[in-house]
PDB file of C-alpha atoms and ligand atoms in Angstrom:
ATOM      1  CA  UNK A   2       7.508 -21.225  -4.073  1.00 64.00           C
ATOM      2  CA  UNK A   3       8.900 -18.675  -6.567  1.00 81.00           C
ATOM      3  CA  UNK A   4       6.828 -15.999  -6.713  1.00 90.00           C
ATOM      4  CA  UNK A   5       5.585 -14.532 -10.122  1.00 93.00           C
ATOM      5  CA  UNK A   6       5.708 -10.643 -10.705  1.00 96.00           C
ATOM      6  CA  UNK A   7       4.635  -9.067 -13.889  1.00 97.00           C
ATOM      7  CA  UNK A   8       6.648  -5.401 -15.083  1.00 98.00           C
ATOM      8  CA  UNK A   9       4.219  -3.039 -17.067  1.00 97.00           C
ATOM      9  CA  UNK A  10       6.356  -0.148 -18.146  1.00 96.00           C
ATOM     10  CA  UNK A  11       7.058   0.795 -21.584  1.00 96.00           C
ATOM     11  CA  UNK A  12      10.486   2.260 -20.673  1.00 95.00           C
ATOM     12  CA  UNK A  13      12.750  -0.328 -21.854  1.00 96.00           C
ATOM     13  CA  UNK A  14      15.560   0.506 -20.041  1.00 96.00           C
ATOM     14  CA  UNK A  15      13.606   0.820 -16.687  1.00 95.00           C
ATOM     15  CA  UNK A  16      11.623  -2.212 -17.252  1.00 96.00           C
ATOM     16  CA  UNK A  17      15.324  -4.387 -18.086  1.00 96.00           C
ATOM     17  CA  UNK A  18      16.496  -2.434 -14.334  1.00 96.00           C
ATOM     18  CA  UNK A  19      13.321  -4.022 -12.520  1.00 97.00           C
ATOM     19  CA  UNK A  20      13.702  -7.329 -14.240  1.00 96.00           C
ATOM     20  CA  UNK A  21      17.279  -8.113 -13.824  1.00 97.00           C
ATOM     21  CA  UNK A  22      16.874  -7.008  -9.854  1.00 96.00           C
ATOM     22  CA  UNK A  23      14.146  -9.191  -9.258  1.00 96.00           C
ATOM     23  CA  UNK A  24      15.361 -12.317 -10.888  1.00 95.00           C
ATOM     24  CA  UNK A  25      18.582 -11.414  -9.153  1.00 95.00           C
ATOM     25  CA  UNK A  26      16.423 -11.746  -5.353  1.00 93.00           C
ATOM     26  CA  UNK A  27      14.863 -15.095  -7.020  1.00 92.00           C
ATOM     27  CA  UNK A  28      11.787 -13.749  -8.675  1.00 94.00           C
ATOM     28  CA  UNK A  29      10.217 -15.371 -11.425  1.00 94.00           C
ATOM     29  CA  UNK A  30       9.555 -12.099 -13.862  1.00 96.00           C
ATOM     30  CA  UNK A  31       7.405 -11.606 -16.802  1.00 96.00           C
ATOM     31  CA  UNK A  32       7.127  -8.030 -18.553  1.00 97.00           C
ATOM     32  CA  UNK A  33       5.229  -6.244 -20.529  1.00 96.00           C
ATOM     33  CA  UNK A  34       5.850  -2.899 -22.567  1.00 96.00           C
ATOM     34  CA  UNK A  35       1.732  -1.850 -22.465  1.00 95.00           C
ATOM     35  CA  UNK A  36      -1.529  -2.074 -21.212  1.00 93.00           C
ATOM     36  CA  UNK A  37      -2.562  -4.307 -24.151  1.00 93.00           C
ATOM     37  CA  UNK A  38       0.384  -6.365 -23.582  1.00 95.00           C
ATOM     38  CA  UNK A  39       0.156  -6.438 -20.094  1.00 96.00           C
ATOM     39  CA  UNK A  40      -3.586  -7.584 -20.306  1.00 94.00           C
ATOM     40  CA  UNK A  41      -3.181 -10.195 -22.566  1.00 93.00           C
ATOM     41  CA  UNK A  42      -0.345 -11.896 -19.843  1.00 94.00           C
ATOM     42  CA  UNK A  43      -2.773 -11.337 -17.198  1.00 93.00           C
ATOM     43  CA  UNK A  44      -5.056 -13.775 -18.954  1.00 89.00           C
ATOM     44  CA  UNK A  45      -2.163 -16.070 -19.565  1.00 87.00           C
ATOM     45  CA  UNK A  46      -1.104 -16.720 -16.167  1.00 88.00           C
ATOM     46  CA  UNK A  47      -2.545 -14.168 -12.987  1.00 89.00           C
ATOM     47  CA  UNK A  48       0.712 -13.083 -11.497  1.00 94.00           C
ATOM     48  CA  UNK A  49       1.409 -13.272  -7.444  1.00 93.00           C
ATOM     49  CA  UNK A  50       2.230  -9.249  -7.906  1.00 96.00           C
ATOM     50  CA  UNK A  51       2.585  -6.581 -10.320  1.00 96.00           C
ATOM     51  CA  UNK A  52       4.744  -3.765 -10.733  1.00 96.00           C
ATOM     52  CA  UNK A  53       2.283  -0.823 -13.018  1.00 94.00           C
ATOM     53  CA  UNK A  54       3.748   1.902 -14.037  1.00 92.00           C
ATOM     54  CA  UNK A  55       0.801   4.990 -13.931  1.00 88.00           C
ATOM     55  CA  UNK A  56       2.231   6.664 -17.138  1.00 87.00           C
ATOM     56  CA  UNK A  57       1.609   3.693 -20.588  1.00 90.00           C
ATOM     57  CA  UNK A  58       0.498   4.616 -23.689  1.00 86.00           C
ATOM     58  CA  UNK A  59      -2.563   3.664 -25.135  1.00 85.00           C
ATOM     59  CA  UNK A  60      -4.132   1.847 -21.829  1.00 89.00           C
ATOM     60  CA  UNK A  61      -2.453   3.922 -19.110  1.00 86.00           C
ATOM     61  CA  UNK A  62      -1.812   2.539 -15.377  1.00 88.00           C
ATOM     62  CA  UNK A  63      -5.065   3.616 -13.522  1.00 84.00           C
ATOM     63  CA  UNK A  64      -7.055   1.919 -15.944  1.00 88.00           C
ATOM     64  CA  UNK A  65      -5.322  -1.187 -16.367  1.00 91.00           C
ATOM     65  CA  UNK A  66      -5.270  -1.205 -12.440  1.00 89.00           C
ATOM     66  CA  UNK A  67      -9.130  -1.179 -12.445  1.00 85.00           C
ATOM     67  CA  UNK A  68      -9.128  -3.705 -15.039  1.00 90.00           C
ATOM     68  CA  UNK A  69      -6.934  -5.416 -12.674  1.00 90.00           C
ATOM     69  CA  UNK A  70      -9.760  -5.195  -9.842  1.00 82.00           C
ATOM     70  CA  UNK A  71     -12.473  -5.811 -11.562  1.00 81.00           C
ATOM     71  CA  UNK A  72     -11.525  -9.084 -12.907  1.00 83.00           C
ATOM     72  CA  UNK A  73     -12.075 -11.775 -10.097  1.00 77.00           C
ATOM     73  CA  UNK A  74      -9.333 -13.980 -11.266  1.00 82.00           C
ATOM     74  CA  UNK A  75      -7.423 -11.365 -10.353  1.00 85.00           C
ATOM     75  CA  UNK A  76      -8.736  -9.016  -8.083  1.00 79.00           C
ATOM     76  CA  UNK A  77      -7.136 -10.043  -5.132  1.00 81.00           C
ATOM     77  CA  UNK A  78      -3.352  -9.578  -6.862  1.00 89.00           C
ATOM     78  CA  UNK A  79      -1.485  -6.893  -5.030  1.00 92.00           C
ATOM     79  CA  UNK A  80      -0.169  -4.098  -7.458  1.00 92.00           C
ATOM     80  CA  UNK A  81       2.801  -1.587  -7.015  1.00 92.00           C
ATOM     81  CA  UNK A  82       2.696   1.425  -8.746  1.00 88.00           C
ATOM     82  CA  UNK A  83       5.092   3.465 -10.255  1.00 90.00           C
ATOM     83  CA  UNK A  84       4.510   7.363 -10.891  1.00 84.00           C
ATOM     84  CA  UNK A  85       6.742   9.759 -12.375  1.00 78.00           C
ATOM     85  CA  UNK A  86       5.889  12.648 -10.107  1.00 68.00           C
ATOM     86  CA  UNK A  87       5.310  12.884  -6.267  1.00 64.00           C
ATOM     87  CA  UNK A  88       1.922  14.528  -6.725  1.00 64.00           C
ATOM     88  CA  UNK A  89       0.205  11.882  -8.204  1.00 66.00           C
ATOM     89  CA  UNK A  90       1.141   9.823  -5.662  1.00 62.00           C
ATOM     90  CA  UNK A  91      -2.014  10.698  -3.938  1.00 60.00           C
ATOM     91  CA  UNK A  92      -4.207  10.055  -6.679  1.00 61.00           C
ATOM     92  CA  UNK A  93      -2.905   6.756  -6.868  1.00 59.00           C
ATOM     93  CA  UNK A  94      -3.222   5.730  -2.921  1.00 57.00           C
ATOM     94  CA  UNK A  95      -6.160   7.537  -2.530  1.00 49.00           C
ATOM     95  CA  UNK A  96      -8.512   6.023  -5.147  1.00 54.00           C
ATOM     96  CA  UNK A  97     -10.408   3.066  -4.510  1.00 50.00           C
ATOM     97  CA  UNK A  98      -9.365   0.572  -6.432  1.00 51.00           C
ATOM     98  CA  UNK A  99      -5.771   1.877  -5.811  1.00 63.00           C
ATOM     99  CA  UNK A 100      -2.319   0.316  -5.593  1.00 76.00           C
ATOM    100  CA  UNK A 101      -1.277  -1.481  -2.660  1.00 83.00           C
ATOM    101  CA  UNK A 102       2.057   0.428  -2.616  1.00 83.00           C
ATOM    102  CA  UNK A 103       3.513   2.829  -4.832  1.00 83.00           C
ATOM    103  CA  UNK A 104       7.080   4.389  -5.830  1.00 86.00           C
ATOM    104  CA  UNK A 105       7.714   7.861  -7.138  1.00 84.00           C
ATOM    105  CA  UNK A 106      10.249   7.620 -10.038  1.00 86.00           C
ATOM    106  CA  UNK A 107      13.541   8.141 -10.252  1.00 88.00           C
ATOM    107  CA  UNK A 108      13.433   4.954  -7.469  1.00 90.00           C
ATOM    108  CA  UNK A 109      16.154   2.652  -6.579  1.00 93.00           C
ATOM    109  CA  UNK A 110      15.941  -0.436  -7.634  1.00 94.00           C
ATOM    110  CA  UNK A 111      16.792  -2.323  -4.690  1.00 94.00           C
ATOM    111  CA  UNK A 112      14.194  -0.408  -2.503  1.00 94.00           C
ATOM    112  CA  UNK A 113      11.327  -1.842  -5.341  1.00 96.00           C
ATOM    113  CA  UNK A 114      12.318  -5.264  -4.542  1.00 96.00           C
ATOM    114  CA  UNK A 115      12.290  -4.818  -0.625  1.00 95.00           C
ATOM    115  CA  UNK A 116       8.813  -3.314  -1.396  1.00 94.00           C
ATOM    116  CA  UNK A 117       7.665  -5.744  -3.362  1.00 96.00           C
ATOM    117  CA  UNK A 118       8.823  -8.806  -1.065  1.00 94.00           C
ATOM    118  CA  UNK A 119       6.613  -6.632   1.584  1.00 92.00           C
ATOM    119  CA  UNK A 120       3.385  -6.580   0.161  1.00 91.00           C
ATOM    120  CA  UNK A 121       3.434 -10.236  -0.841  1.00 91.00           C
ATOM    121  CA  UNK A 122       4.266 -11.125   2.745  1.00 88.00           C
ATOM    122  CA  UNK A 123       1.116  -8.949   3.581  1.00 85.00           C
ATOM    123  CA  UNK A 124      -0.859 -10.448   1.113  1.00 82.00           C
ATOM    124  CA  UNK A 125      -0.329 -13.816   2.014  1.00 76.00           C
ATOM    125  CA  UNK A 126      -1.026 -13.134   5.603  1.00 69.00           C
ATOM    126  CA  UNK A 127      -4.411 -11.397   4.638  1.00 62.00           C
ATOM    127  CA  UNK A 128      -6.495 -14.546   5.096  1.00 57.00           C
ATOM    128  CA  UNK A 129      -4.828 -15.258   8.882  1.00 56.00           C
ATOM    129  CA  UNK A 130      -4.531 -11.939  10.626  1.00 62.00           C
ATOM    130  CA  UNK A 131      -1.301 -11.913  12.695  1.00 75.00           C
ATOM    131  CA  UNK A 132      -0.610  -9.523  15.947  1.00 85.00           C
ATOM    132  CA  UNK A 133       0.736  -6.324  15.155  1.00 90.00           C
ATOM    133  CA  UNK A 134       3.229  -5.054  16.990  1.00 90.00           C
ATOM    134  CA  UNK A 135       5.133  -1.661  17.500  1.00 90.00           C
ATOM    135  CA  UNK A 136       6.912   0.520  20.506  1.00 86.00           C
ATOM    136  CA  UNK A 137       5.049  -1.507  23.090  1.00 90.00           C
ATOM    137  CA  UNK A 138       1.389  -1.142  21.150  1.00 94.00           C
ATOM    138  CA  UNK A 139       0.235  -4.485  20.608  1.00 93.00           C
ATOM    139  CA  UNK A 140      -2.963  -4.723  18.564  1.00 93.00           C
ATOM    140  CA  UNK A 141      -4.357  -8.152  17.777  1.00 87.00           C
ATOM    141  CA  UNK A 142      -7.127  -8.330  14.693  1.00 80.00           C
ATOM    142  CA  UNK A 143      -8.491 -12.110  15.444  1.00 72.00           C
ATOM    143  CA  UNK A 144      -9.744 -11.016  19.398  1.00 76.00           C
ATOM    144  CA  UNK A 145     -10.351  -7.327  18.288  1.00 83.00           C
ATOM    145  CA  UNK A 146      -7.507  -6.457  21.105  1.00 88.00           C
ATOM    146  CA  UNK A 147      -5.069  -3.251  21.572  1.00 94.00           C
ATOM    147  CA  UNK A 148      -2.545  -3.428  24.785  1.00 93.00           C
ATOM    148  CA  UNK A 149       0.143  -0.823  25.626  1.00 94.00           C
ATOM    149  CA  UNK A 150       3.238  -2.427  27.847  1.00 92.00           C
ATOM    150  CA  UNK A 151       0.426  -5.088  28.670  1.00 90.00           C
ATOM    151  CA  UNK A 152      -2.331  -2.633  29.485  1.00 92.00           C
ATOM    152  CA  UNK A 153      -5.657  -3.394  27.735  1.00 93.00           C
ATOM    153  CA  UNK A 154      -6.887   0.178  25.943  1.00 95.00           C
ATOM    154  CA  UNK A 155     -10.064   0.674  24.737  1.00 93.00           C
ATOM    155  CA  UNK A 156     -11.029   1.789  21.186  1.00 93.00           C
ATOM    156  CA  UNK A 157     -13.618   3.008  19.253  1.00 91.00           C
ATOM    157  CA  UNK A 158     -14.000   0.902  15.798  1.00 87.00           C
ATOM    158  CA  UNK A 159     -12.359   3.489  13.612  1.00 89.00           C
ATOM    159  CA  UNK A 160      -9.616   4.259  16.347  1.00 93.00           C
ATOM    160  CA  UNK A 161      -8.495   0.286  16.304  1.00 93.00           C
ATOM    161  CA  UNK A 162      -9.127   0.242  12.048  1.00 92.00           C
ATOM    162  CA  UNK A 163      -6.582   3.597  11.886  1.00 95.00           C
ATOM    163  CA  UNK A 164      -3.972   2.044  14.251  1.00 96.00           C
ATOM    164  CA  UNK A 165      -4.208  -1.497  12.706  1.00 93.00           C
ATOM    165  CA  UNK A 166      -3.523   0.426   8.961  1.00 93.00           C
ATOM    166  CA  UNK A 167      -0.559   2.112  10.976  1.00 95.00           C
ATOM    167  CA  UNK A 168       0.688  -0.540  12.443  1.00 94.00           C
ATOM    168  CA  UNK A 169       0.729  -2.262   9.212  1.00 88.00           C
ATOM    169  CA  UNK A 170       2.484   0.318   7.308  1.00 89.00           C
ATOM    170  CA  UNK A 171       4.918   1.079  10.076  1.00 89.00           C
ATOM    171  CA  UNK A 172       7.344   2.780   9.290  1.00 89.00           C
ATOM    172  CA  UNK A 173       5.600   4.247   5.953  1.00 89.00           C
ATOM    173  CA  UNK A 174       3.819   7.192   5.712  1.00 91.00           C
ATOM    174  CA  UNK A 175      -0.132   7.113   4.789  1.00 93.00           C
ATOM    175  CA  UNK A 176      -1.630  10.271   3.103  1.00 90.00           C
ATOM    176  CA  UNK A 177      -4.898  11.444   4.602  1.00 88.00           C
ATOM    177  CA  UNK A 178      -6.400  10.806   1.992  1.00 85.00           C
ATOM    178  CA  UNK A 179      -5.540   6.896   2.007  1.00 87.00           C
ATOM    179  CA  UNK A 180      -6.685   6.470   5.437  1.00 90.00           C
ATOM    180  CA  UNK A 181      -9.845   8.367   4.402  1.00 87.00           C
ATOM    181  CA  UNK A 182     -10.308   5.934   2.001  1.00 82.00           C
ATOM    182  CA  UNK A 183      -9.353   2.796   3.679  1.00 83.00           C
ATOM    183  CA  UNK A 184     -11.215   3.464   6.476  1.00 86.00           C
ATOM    184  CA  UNK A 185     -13.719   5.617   5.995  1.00 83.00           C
ATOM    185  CA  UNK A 186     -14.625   4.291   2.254  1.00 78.00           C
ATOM    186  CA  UNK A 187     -14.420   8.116   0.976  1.00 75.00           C
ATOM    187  CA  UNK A 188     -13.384   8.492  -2.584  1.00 68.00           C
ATOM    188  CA  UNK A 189     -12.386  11.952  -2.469  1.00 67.00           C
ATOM    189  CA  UNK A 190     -11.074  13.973   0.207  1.00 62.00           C
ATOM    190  CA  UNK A 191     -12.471  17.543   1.078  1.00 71.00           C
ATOM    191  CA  UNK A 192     -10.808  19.826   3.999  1.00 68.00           C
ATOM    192  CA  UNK A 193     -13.575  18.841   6.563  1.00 70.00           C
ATOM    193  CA  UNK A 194     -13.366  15.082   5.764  1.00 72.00           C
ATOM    194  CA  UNK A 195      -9.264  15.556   6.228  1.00 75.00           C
ATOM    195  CA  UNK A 196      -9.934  16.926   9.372  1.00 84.00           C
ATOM    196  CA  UNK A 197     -11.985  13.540  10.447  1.00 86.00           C
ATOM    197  CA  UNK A 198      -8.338  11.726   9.944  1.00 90.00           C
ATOM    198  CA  UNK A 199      -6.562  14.593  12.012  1.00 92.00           C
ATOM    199  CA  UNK A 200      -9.421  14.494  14.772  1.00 92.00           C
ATOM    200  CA  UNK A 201      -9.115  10.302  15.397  1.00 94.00           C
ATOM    201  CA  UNK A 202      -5.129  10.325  15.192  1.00 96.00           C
ATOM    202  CA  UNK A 203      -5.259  13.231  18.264  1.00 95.00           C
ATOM    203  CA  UNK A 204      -7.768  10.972  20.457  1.00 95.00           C
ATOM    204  CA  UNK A 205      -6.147   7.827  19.342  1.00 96.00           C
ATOM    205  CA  UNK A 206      -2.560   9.287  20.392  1.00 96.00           C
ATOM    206  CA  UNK A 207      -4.473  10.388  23.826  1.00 96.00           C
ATOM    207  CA  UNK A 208      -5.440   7.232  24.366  1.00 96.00           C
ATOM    208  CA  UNK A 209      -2.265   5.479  23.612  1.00 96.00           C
ATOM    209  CA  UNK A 210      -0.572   7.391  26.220  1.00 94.00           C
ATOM    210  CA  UNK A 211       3.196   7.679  25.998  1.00 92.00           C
ATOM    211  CA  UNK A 212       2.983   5.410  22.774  1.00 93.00           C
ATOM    212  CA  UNK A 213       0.948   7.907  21.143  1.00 94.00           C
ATOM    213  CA  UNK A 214       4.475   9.682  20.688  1.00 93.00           C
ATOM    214  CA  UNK A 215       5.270   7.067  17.816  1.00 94.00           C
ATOM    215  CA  UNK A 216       2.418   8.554  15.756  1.00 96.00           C
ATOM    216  CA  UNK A 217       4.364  11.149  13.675  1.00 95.00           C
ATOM    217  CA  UNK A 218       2.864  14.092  11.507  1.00 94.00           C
ATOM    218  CA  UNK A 219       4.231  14.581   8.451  1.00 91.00           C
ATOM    219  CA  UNK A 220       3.104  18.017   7.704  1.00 88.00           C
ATOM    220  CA  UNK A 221       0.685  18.434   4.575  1.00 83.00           C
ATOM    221  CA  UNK A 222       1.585  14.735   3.469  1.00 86.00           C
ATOM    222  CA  UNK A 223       0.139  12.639   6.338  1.00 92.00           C
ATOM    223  CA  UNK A 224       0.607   9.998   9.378  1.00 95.00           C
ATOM    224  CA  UNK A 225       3.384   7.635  10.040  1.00 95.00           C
ATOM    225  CA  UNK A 226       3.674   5.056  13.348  1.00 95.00           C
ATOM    226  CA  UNK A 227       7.470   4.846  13.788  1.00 92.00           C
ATOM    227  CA  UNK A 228       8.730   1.582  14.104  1.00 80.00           C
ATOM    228  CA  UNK A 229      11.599  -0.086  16.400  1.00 68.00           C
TER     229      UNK A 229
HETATM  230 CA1  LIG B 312       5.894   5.286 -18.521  1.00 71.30          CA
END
């Protein structure tokens, strides 16, 4: 099946880029050049995906994005986001109805539509949670599981929800404040609620052992499990 992504960005130039490299990979590609325009193709047809830039006149990104959410034909539709400047980026992963992944601009082309074939192949595989692997860590959702080189290790429930997000970004780093989010349902993030993130990642790498080495801190931007 040919999957069906919808470009909101009102740079023309940019928006032609993403189009012509995703119909290149096989994508079926709509566009759109605002929020207006980008709603009224949303009610049209409810795209597999959709690429949203955060900066759009009139109806900008975040807004459009909780649109997005709050409509339940479509609030299961994974979005990517596209900011302008690296310090938004945590605004944009950390809020609640946020992105599912997100590139700062000036991005390469190519490296959108690797993204974007990643987060349908983790949307689709939302409704049957697969076994997570990594470095020896396995970590199975369905029987609630975690194994290092074959060893069962026991986890609190935050500890397993942290590593599964982890596991499932490997490879990508996660801001505090998305994990803070994702798990812990927090909005915002203060210093002492930052610290809860830093406090599970040190028992969780404990507990992991020598595997615990593949959590990496990335120094005032967050946690990242390295993969193979
Ligand atoms: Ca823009």
């Amino acid at each position: 099946m040919v999957a069906d992504v919808l470009v909101v960005e009102d740079e023309a130039d940019i928006r032609r880029l993403i189009r012509l490299h995703l119909e290149r990979d096989g994508f079926h590609c709509r566009t759109a050049g605002s929020g207006t325009e980008a709603l009224r193709e949303l009610a049209a047809v409810v795209p597999d995906l959709v690429v949203l830039d955060l900066m759009l006149p009139e109806l900008d990104g975040l807004e459009l994005c909780r649109r997005i959410r709050g409509d339940p034909r479509s609030a299961a539709v994974p979005i990517i986001m596209l900011t302008a400047k690296a310090d938004e980026v945590d605004r944009v992963v950390g809020l609640e109805l946020g992105a599912d992944d997100y590139m700062a601009k000036p991005f390469s082309p190519k490296e959108l539509v690797a993204r974007v074939r990643a987060v349908l192949r983790r949307s689709q595989q939302r409704e049957a949670p697969r076994v997570l692997r990594a470095g020896g860590i396995t970590l199975d959702p369905f029987r609630h599981l975690v194994q290092v080189d074959g060893r069962p290790v026991t986890l609190t429930p935050k500890e397993f929800d942290l590593l599964q997000a982890l596991l499932d970004a490997a490879g990508r780093v996660l801001s505090r404040e998305h994990l803070l989010n994702r798990i812990w349902g927090y909005a915002r993030a203060d210093e002492i609620e930052s610290r809860t993130v830093d406090v599970h990642i040190r028992r969780l790498r404990v507990k992991l052992g020598a595997a615990g080495g593949r959590i990496a801190t990335l120094k005032g931007v967050g946690y990242r499990l390295e993969a193979e």
